[in-house]
């Protein structure tokens, strides 16, 4: 166990965690909502430091990050725990696990494995990296000093203080929306009381110059999917810029939520058109391997500059970060 970062001691040995926007008040002997931070006699500890429950060398496209070193590999790690309770979580076996499982995998070993497996980056993913922040932070510092990049795949529910701390070492983040940020959706299906902190942390990441890509999982439910989607697309254009890569993800029933089946392809196509109409230049359809909307097209000449099938890059037609056909510079880190 390691003493946690970002918490306050309160009267009577209670503590208040400041890592994510839940800001849990935790009494002695109790844990926060994420189940992996425990108050032991007035000191907050992380229970998952160096305890990887899952790790693998993945294509970076799997995160998904389509505009950050395309075709490279990301050494990916996770611990148990999450600050959300999504009824449809794909990774619920580890995110909702109540026991502290995992094997000892200290930061030094993560970095040396990443190098051995020819990865360009370390990705903190599968579950929510905010809740294993100290492990991610130490690994990220070491990875950076070894010439590797660092990327988070996150629900975005971290505090501005957490963003501030990790920002010097964080190169890119995929921020995952579900239900297009509809507050009712988050309350009912994810157990999350407010969505505003997600937008605040995105703005903080943007101000720190972190490369951002957004996903939106289109889950069929009773809410007005189109209206919330349009609002999210507009917010991205206005606050993150029209060059922000935006991935519209197909939903498949998982865990406790069927949602009447997978999201319908024609709806996803319609939303793709809507996002483009709002001004976003790089819009993708995800969880639809082989679909033409997996490719990156130059917003100036329309040619395919990165062709993908699923997570595999088939070819790139880039000259540095520019389209090799017309020379337009693209928002791609290479
Ligand atoms: S990281 Fe965990 S303990 Fe801290 S505020 Fe979030 S849910 Fe609560």
Short mmCIF file of C-alpha atoms and ligand atoms in Angstrom, two decimals:
data_model
loop_
_atom_site.label_atom_id
_atom_site.label_comp_id
_atom_site.label_asym_id
_atom_site.label_seq_id
_atom_site.Cartn_x
_atom_site.Cartn_y
_atom_site.Cartn_z
CA UNK A 1 0.00 0.00 0.00
CA UNK A 2 1.15 3.51 -0.78
CA UNK A 3 -0.16 6.76 0.65
CA UNK A 4 -2.54 8.37 -1.83
CA UNK A 5 -1.94 11.63 -3.66
CA UNK A 6 -4.46 14.47 -3.62
CA UNK A 7 -6.47 14.10 -0.46
CA UNK A 8 -7.31 16.18 2.59
CA UNK A 9 -7.44 15.16 6.21
CA UNK A 10 -10.69 16.18 7.95
CA UNK A 11 -11.82 16.20 11.58
CA UNK A 12 -12.27 12.85 13.30
CA UNK A 13 -9.80 11.03 11.01
CA UNK A 14 -12.12 11.24 8.00
CA UNK A 15 -10.48 12.14 4.67
CA UNK A 16 -11.65 13.71 1.44
CA UNK A 17 -10.24 12.33 -1.81
CA UNK A 18 -9.50 14.90 -4.51
CA UNK A 19 -8.63 12.64 -7.43
CA UNK A 20 -11.95 12.38 -9.14
CA UNK A 21 -15.05 14.53 -9.19
CA UNK A 22 -16.86 12.30 -6.73
CA UNK A 23 -14.62 13.80 -4.02
CA UNK A 24 -15.50 10.99 -1.61
CA UNK A 25 -15.55 11.69 2.13
CA UNK A 26 -14.13 8.49 3.57
CA UNK A 27 -14.39 7.44 7.20
CA UNK A 28 -11.63 5.40 8.88
CA UNK A 29 -11.71 1.76 7.75
CA UNK A 30 -13.79 2.58 4.66
CA UNK A 31 -13.06 2.83 0.94
CA UNK A 32 -14.13 5.31 -1.72
CA UNK A 33 -16.68 4.59 -4.45
CA UNK A 34 -13.90 3.18 -6.66
CA UNK A 35 -13.21 0.53 -3.96
CA UNK A 36 -9.43 0.91 -4.33
CA UNK A 37 -8.65 3.79 -1.96
CA UNK A 38 -8.93 3.17 1.77
CA UNK A 39 -8.78 5.37 4.83
CA UNK A 40 -6.53 3.66 7.38
CA UNK A 41 -6.72 5.60 10.62
CA UNK A 42 -6.81 9.02 8.96
CA UNK A 43 -4.38 8.32 6.10
CA UNK A 44 -5.67 7.57 2.60
CA UNK A 45 -3.94 4.71 0.79
CA UNK A 46 -4.12 3.40 -2.76
CA UNK A 47 -4.59 -0.37 -2.64
CA UNK A 48 -3.67 -1.04 -6.27
CA UNK A 49 -0.22 0.50 -6.66
CA UNK A 50 1.82 -1.79 -8.93
CA UNK A 51 -0.96 -4.39 -9.09
CA UNK A 52 -1.72 -4.95 -12.76
CA UNK A 53 -4.83 -7.01 -13.35
CA UNK A 54 -4.45 -6.80 -17.12
CA UNK A 55 -1.65 -5.87 -19.52
CA UNK A 56 -0.90 -6.29 -23.21
CA UNK A 57 0.88 -4.65 -26.15
CA UNK A 58 -2.02 -3.26 -28.23
CA UNK A 59 -2.24 -1.38 -31.50
CA UNK A 60 -2.71 2.26 -30.51
CA UNK A 61 -5.79 2.27 -32.77
CA UNK A 62 -7.50 0.08 -30.18
CA UNK A 63 -7.60 2.90 -27.59
CA UNK A 64 -8.84 4.40 -29.99
CA UNK A 65 -6.15 6.94 -30.90
CA UNK A 66 -6.18 7.38 -34.67
CA UNK A 67 -4.13 10.58 -34.84
CA UNK A 68 -1.34 9.78 -32.41
CA UNK A 69 1.55 7.80 -33.88
CA UNK A 70 -0.69 5.69 -36.14
CA UNK A 71 0.37 2.09 -36.58
CA UNK A 72 2.43 2.05 -33.35
CA UNK A 73 2.01 -0.22 -30.33
CA UNK A 74 0.93 0.89 -26.87
CA UNK A 75 1.85 -1.16 -23.82
CA UNK A 76 -1.43 -1.14 -21.94
CA UNK A 77 -2.03 -1.66 -18.23
CA UNK A 78 -4.94 -1.62 -15.78
CA UNK A 79 -5.74 -2.36 -12.17
CA UNK A 80 -9.12 -3.28 -10.72
CA UNK A 81 -11.55 -0.48 -9.78
CA UNK A 82 -13.64 2.26 -11.33
CA UNK A 83 -15.42 5.41 -10.19
CA UNK A 84 -18.37 4.69 -12.56
CA UNK A 85 -20.99 1.95 -12.38
CA UNK A 86 -21.96 1.59 -16.03
CA UNK A 87 -24.59 -1.11 -16.48
CA UNK A 88 -23.16 -1.93 -19.90
CA UNK A 89 -19.44 -1.98 -19.06
CA UNK A 90 -17.40 -4.19 -21.40
CA UNK A 91 -14.69 -4.63 -18.80
CA UNK A 92 -16.96 -5.11 -15.77
CA UNK A 93 -15.09 -8.24 -14.67
CA UNK A 94 -12.13 -6.07 -13.67
CA UNK A 95 -13.68 -2.61 -13.30
CA UNK A 96 -16.33 -3.75 -10.81
CA UNK A 97 -14.20 -6.33 -8.98
CA UNK A 98 -14.38 -5.84 -5.22
CA UNK A 99 -11.24 -7.77 -4.33
CA UNK A 100 -7.81 -6.29 -4.90
CA UNK A 101 -6.59 -8.70 -7.57
CA UNK A 102 -3.57 -8.43 -9.85
CA UNK A 103 0.06 -9.37 -10.06
CA UNK A 104 3.02 -7.33 -8.89
CA UNK A 105 4.08 -5.29 -11.89
CA UNK A 106 6.04 -2.25 -10.71
CA UNK A 107 6.56 0.80 -12.93
CA UNK A 108 10.16 -0.21 -13.80
CA UNK A 109 8.91 -3.53 -15.16
CA UNK A 110 6.06 -1.89 -17.12
CA UNK A 111 8.55 0.39 -18.85
CA UNK A 112 11.08 -2.34 -19.59
CA UNK A 113 8.29 -4.59 -20.99
CA UNK A 114 7.04 -1.73 -23.15
CA UNK A 115 10.53 -1.28 -24.59
CA UNK A 116 11.06 -5.04 -25.06
CA UNK A 117 7.73 -5.31 -26.88
CA UNK A 118 8.67 -2.42 -29.19
CA UNK A 119 5.93 -0.11 -27.98
CA UNK A 120 6.11 3.64 -28.51
CA UNK A 121 3.85 4.44 -25.59
CA UNK A 122 2.35 3.22 -22.33
CA UNK A 123 -1.41 3.38 -22.15
CA UNK A 124 -3.39 3.45 -18.90
CA UNK A 125 -6.64 1.87 -19.96
CA UNK A 126 -9.21 -0.99 -19.73
CA UNK A 127 -10.44 0.37 -16.35
CA UNK A 128 -10.32 4.00 -15.20
CA UNK A 129 -6.73 5.29 -14.81
CA UNK A 130 -7.83 8.06 -12.44
CA UNK A 131 -8.43 5.47 -9.72
CA UNK A 132 -4.92 4.00 -10.09
CA UNK A 133 -3.43 7.45 -10.42
CA UNK A 134 -0.30 6.96 -8.29
CA UNK A 135 0.71 3.85 -10.26
CA UNK A 136 0.04 5.63 -13.55
CA UNK A 137 1.88 8.76 -12.40
CA UNK A 138 5.08 6.96 -11.36
CA UNK A 139 5.01 4.79 -14.49
CA UNK A 140 4.40 7.80 -16.72
CA UNK A 141 7.37 9.70 -15.26
CA UNK A 142 9.64 6.74 -15.81
CA UNK A 143 8.24 6.07 -19.27
CA UNK A 144 8.82 9.68 -20.28
CA UNK A 145 12.44 9.57 -19.10
CA UNK A 146 12.87 6.38 -21.17
CA UNK A 147 11.61 8.05 -24.36
CA UNK A 148 8.08 6.62 -24.32
CA UNK A 149 4.81 8.51 -24.66
CA UNK A 150 1.94 8.19 -22.18
CA UNK A 151 -1.77 8.01 -22.96
CA UNK A 152 -4.89 7.77 -20.79
CA UNK A 153 -8.16 6.18 -21.84
CA UNK A 154 -10.51 7.80 -19.37
CA UNK A 155 -14.11 8.64 -18.58
CA UNK A 156 -12.84 12.18 -17.95
CA UNK A 157 -14.20 12.36 -14.41
CA UNK A 158 -10.94 13.55 -12.86
CA UNK A 159 -10.51 16.79 -10.94
CA UNK A 160 -8.59 19.75 -12.41
CA UNK A 161 -5.95 19.05 -9.72
CA UNK A 162 -5.45 15.53 -11.06
CA UNK A 163 -5.15 16.86 -14.62
CA UNK A 164 -2.61 19.44 -13.44
CA UNK A 165 -0.47 16.76 -11.78
CA UNK A 166 -0.40 14.28 -14.65
CA UNK A 167 -0.26 16.83 -17.49
CA UNK A 168 3.54 17.20 -17.65
CA UNK A 169 3.80 13.47 -18.46
CA UNK A 170 0.58 12.87 -20.38
CA UNK A 171 0.87 13.12 -24.16
CA UNK A 172 -2.59 12.03 -25.26
CA UNK A 173 -5.99 11.10 -23.87
CA UNK A 174 -9.00 9.32 -25.26
CA UNK A 175 -12.00 10.63 -23.35
CA UNK A 176 -14.94 8.25 -23.51
CA UNK A 177 -18.49 9.59 -23.51
CA UNK A 178 -21.49 7.34 -23.25
CA UNK A 179 -24.94 8.46 -24.36
CA UNK A 180 -23.40 11.71 -25.71
CA UNK A 181 -23.08 13.19 -22.22
CA UNK A 182 -26.82 13.16 -21.50
CA UNK A 183 -27.02 13.84 -17.72
CA UNK A 184 -30.04 11.52 -17.30
CA UNK A 185 -28.19 8.74 -19.06
CA UNK A 186 -25.16 9.14 -16.77
CA UNK A 187 -27.36 9.22 -13.67
CA UNK A 188 -29.49 6.23 -14.57
CA UNK A 189 -27.08 3.94 -16.41
CA UNK A 190 -23.67 4.90 -14.97
CA UNK A 191 -24.51 5.97 -11.41
CA UNK A 192 -22.83 9.34 -12.01
CA UNK A 193 -24.53 12.38 -10.46
CA UNK A 194 -23.16 15.18 -12.70
CA UNK A 195 -21.57 15.40 -16.13
CA UNK A 196 -20.08 18.91 -15.86
CA UNK A 197 -16.76 17.68 -14.41
CA UNK A 198 -16.07 15.75 -17.62
CA UNK A 199 -16.28 18.94 -19.66
CA UNK A 200 -14.16 20.80 -17.09
CA UNK A 201 -11.39 18.21 -17.18
CA UNK A 202 -11.46 18.19 -20.99
CA UNK A 203 -11.01 21.95 -21.01
CA UNK A 204 -8.12 21.57 -18.53
CA UNK A 205 -6.47 18.93 -20.76
CA UNK A 206 -6.89 21.12 -23.77
CA UNK A 207 -5.25 24.07 -21.99
CA UNK A 208 -2.27 21.82 -21.18
CA UNK A 209 -1.76 20.92 -24.84
CA UNK A 210 -2.60 17.22 -24.40
CA UNK A 211 -3.66 15.54 -27.67
CA UNK A 212 -7.35 14.64 -27.23
CA UNK A 213 -9.61 12.21 -29.06
CA UNK A 214 -13.25 11.76 -28.08
CA UNK A 215 -15.41 8.66 -28.25
CA UNK A 216 -19.17 8.50 -27.89
CA UNK A 217 -20.80 5.11 -27.28
CA UNK A 218 -24.26 5.24 -28.83
CA UNK A 219 -26.35 3.19 -26.42
CA UNK A 220 -30.01 2.72 -27.38
CA UNK A 221 -32.24 3.98 -24.58
CA UNK A 222 -35.33 6.12 -23.95
CA UNK A 223 -33.54 9.51 -24.19
CA UNK A 224 -33.30 11.81 -27.21
CA UNK A 225 -30.09 10.41 -28.66
CA UNK A 226 -29.91 12.81 -31.63
CA UNK A 227 -30.37 16.01 -29.59
CA UNK A 228 -27.67 15.09 -27.06
CA UNK A 229 -25.33 13.94 -29.80
CA UNK A 230 -25.66 17.23 -31.66
CA UNK A 231 -25.00 19.17 -28.46
CA UNK A 232 -21.85 17.16 -27.76
CA UNK A 233 -20.53 17.60 -31.32
CA UNK A 234 -21.10 21.36 -31.06
CA UNK A 235 -19.37 21.53 -27.67
CA UNK A 236 -16.32 19.76 -29.10
CA UNK A 237 -16.10 22.15 -32.06
CA UNK A 238 -16.47 25.21 -29.81
CA UNK A 239 -14.18 24.10 -26.98
CA UNK A 240 -11.65 21.62 -28.34
CA UNK A 241 -11.57 22.61 -31.98
CA UNK A 242 -12.92 21.22 -35.24
CA UNK A 243 -9.79 19.10 -35.77
CA UNK A 244 -10.49 16.94 -32.70
CA UNK A 245 -10.86 13.30 -33.81
CA UNK A 246 -14.33 12.05 -32.87
CA UNK A 247 -15.21 8.35 -32.75
CA UNK A 248 -18.85 7.29 -32.83
CA UNK A 249 -18.92 3.81 -31.31
CA UNK A 250 -21.39 1.07 -31.97
CA UNK A 251 -22.86 -0.46 -28.80
CA UNK A 252 -23.27 -4.18 -28.22
CA UNK A 253 -25.23 -5.50 -25.24
CA UNK A 254 -22.96 -6.25 -22.31
CA UNK A 255 -23.00 -6.90 -18.55
CA UNK A 256 -26.46 -5.96 -17.18
CA UNK A 257 -27.83 -3.90 -20.06
CA UNK A 258 -29.32 -5.20 -23.29
CA UNK A 259 -30.66 -1.87 -24.57
CA UNK A 260 -32.84 -3.66 -27.12
CA UNK A 261 -29.76 -4.92 -28.99
CA UNK A 262 -26.80 -3.28 -30.76
CA UNK A 263 -27.01 0.29 -32.02
CA UNK A 264 -28.37 0.38 -35.55
CA UNK A 265 -25.92 1.05 -38.40
CA UNK A 266 -28.21 3.55 -40.16
CA UNK A 267 -28.44 5.67 -36.98
CA UNK A 268 -24.64 5.69 -36.70
CA UNK A 269 -24.34 6.81 -40.33
CA UNK A 270 -26.85 9.57 -39.65
CA UNK A 271 -24.89 10.73 -36.60
CA UNK A 272 -21.67 10.67 -38.62
CA UNK A 273 -23.26 13.07 -41.11
CA UNK A 274 -24.53 15.25 -38.26
CA UNK A 275 -21.06 15.49 -36.67
CA UNK A 276 -19.57 16.51 -40.02
CA UNK A 277 -22.33 19.07 -40.49
CA UNK A 278 -21.46 20.54 -37.08
CA UNK A 279 -17.96 21.11 -38.46
CA UNK A 280 -15.88 18.22 -37.13
CA UNK A 281 -13.26 17.27 -39.70
CA UNK A 282 -12.24 13.84 -38.49
CA UNK A 283 -15.23 11.66 -37.63
CA UNK A 284 -15.04 7.87 -37.40
CA UNK A 285 -17.37 4.94 -36.90
CA UNK A 286 -15.98 2.43 -34.38
CA UNK A 287 -16.75 -1.20 -33.56
CA UNK A 288 -17.57 -1.67 -37.26
CA UNK A 289 -14.40 -3.30 -38.65
CA UNK A 290 -13.97 -2.90 -42.39
CA UNK A 291 -16.26 0.15 -42.61
CA UNK A 292 -14.95 2.97 -44.84
CA UNK A 293 -15.52 5.43 -41.96
CA UNK A 294 -12.49 3.93 -40.21
CA UNK A 295 -10.23 5.73 -42.67
CA UNK A 296 -8.73 9.18 -42.27
CA UNK A 297 -9.49 11.41 -45.24
CA UNK A 298 -7.71 14.68 -45.89
CA UNK A 299 -10.24 17.45 -45.10
CA UNK A 300 -8.82 19.52 -47.95
CA UNK A 301 -8.58 17.15 -50.96
CA UNK A 302 -10.68 14.23 -49.65
CA UNK A 303 -8.08 11.53 -50.37
CA UNK A 304 -7.63 8.63 -47.94
CA UNK A 305 -4.43 9.38 -46.06
CA UNK A 306 -4.64 6.57 -43.48
CA UNK A 307 -6.44 3.39 -44.47
CA UNK A 308 -7.47 1.06 -41.66
CA UNK A 309 -9.24 -2.23 -41.27
CA UNK A 310 -10.26 -2.59 -37.65
CA UNK A 311 -7.19 -1.74 -35.58
CA UNK A 312 -4.77 -2.42 -38.41
CA UNK A 313 -3.24 0.38 -40.47
CA UNK A 314 -3.13 -0.82 -44.09
CA UNK A 315 -1.29 2.21 -45.47
CA UNK A 316 -0.51 5.84 -44.73
CA UNK A 317 -0.09 8.56 -47.31
CA UNK A 318 1.45 11.18 -45.07
CA UNK A 319 4.52 13.30 -45.55
CA UNK A 320 5.39 14.14 -41.96
CA UNK A 321 2.09 15.40 -40.59
CA UNK A 322 0.82 16.55 -44.02
CA UNK A 323 -1.33 14.99 -46.72
CA UNK A 324 1.02 13.60 -49.36
CA UNK A 325 -1.50 14.46 -52.11
CA UNK A 326 -2.18 18.14 -51.45
CA UNK A 327 0.28 19.09 -48.71
CA UNK A 328 -2.32 20.19 -46.13
CA UNK A 329 -1.06 19.82 -42.57
CA UNK A 330 -3.28 17.50 -40.55
CA UNK A 331 -3.86 17.08 -36.84
CA UNK A 332 -1.75 13.89 -36.71
CA UNK A 333 1.18 13.35 -34.35
CA UNK A 334 3.82 11.24 -36.07
S1 LIG B 1 -10.84 8.31 -6.88
FE1 LIG B 1 -12.13 6.87 -5.72
S2 LIG B 1 -12.00 7.56 -3.59
FE2 LIG B 1 -11.25 9.24 -4.87
S3 LIG B 1 -13.03 10.56 -5.18
FE3 LIG B 1 -12.93 9.12 -6.93
S4 LIG B 1 -14.22 7.38 -6.37
FE4 LIG B 1 -13.83 8.54 -4.50
#
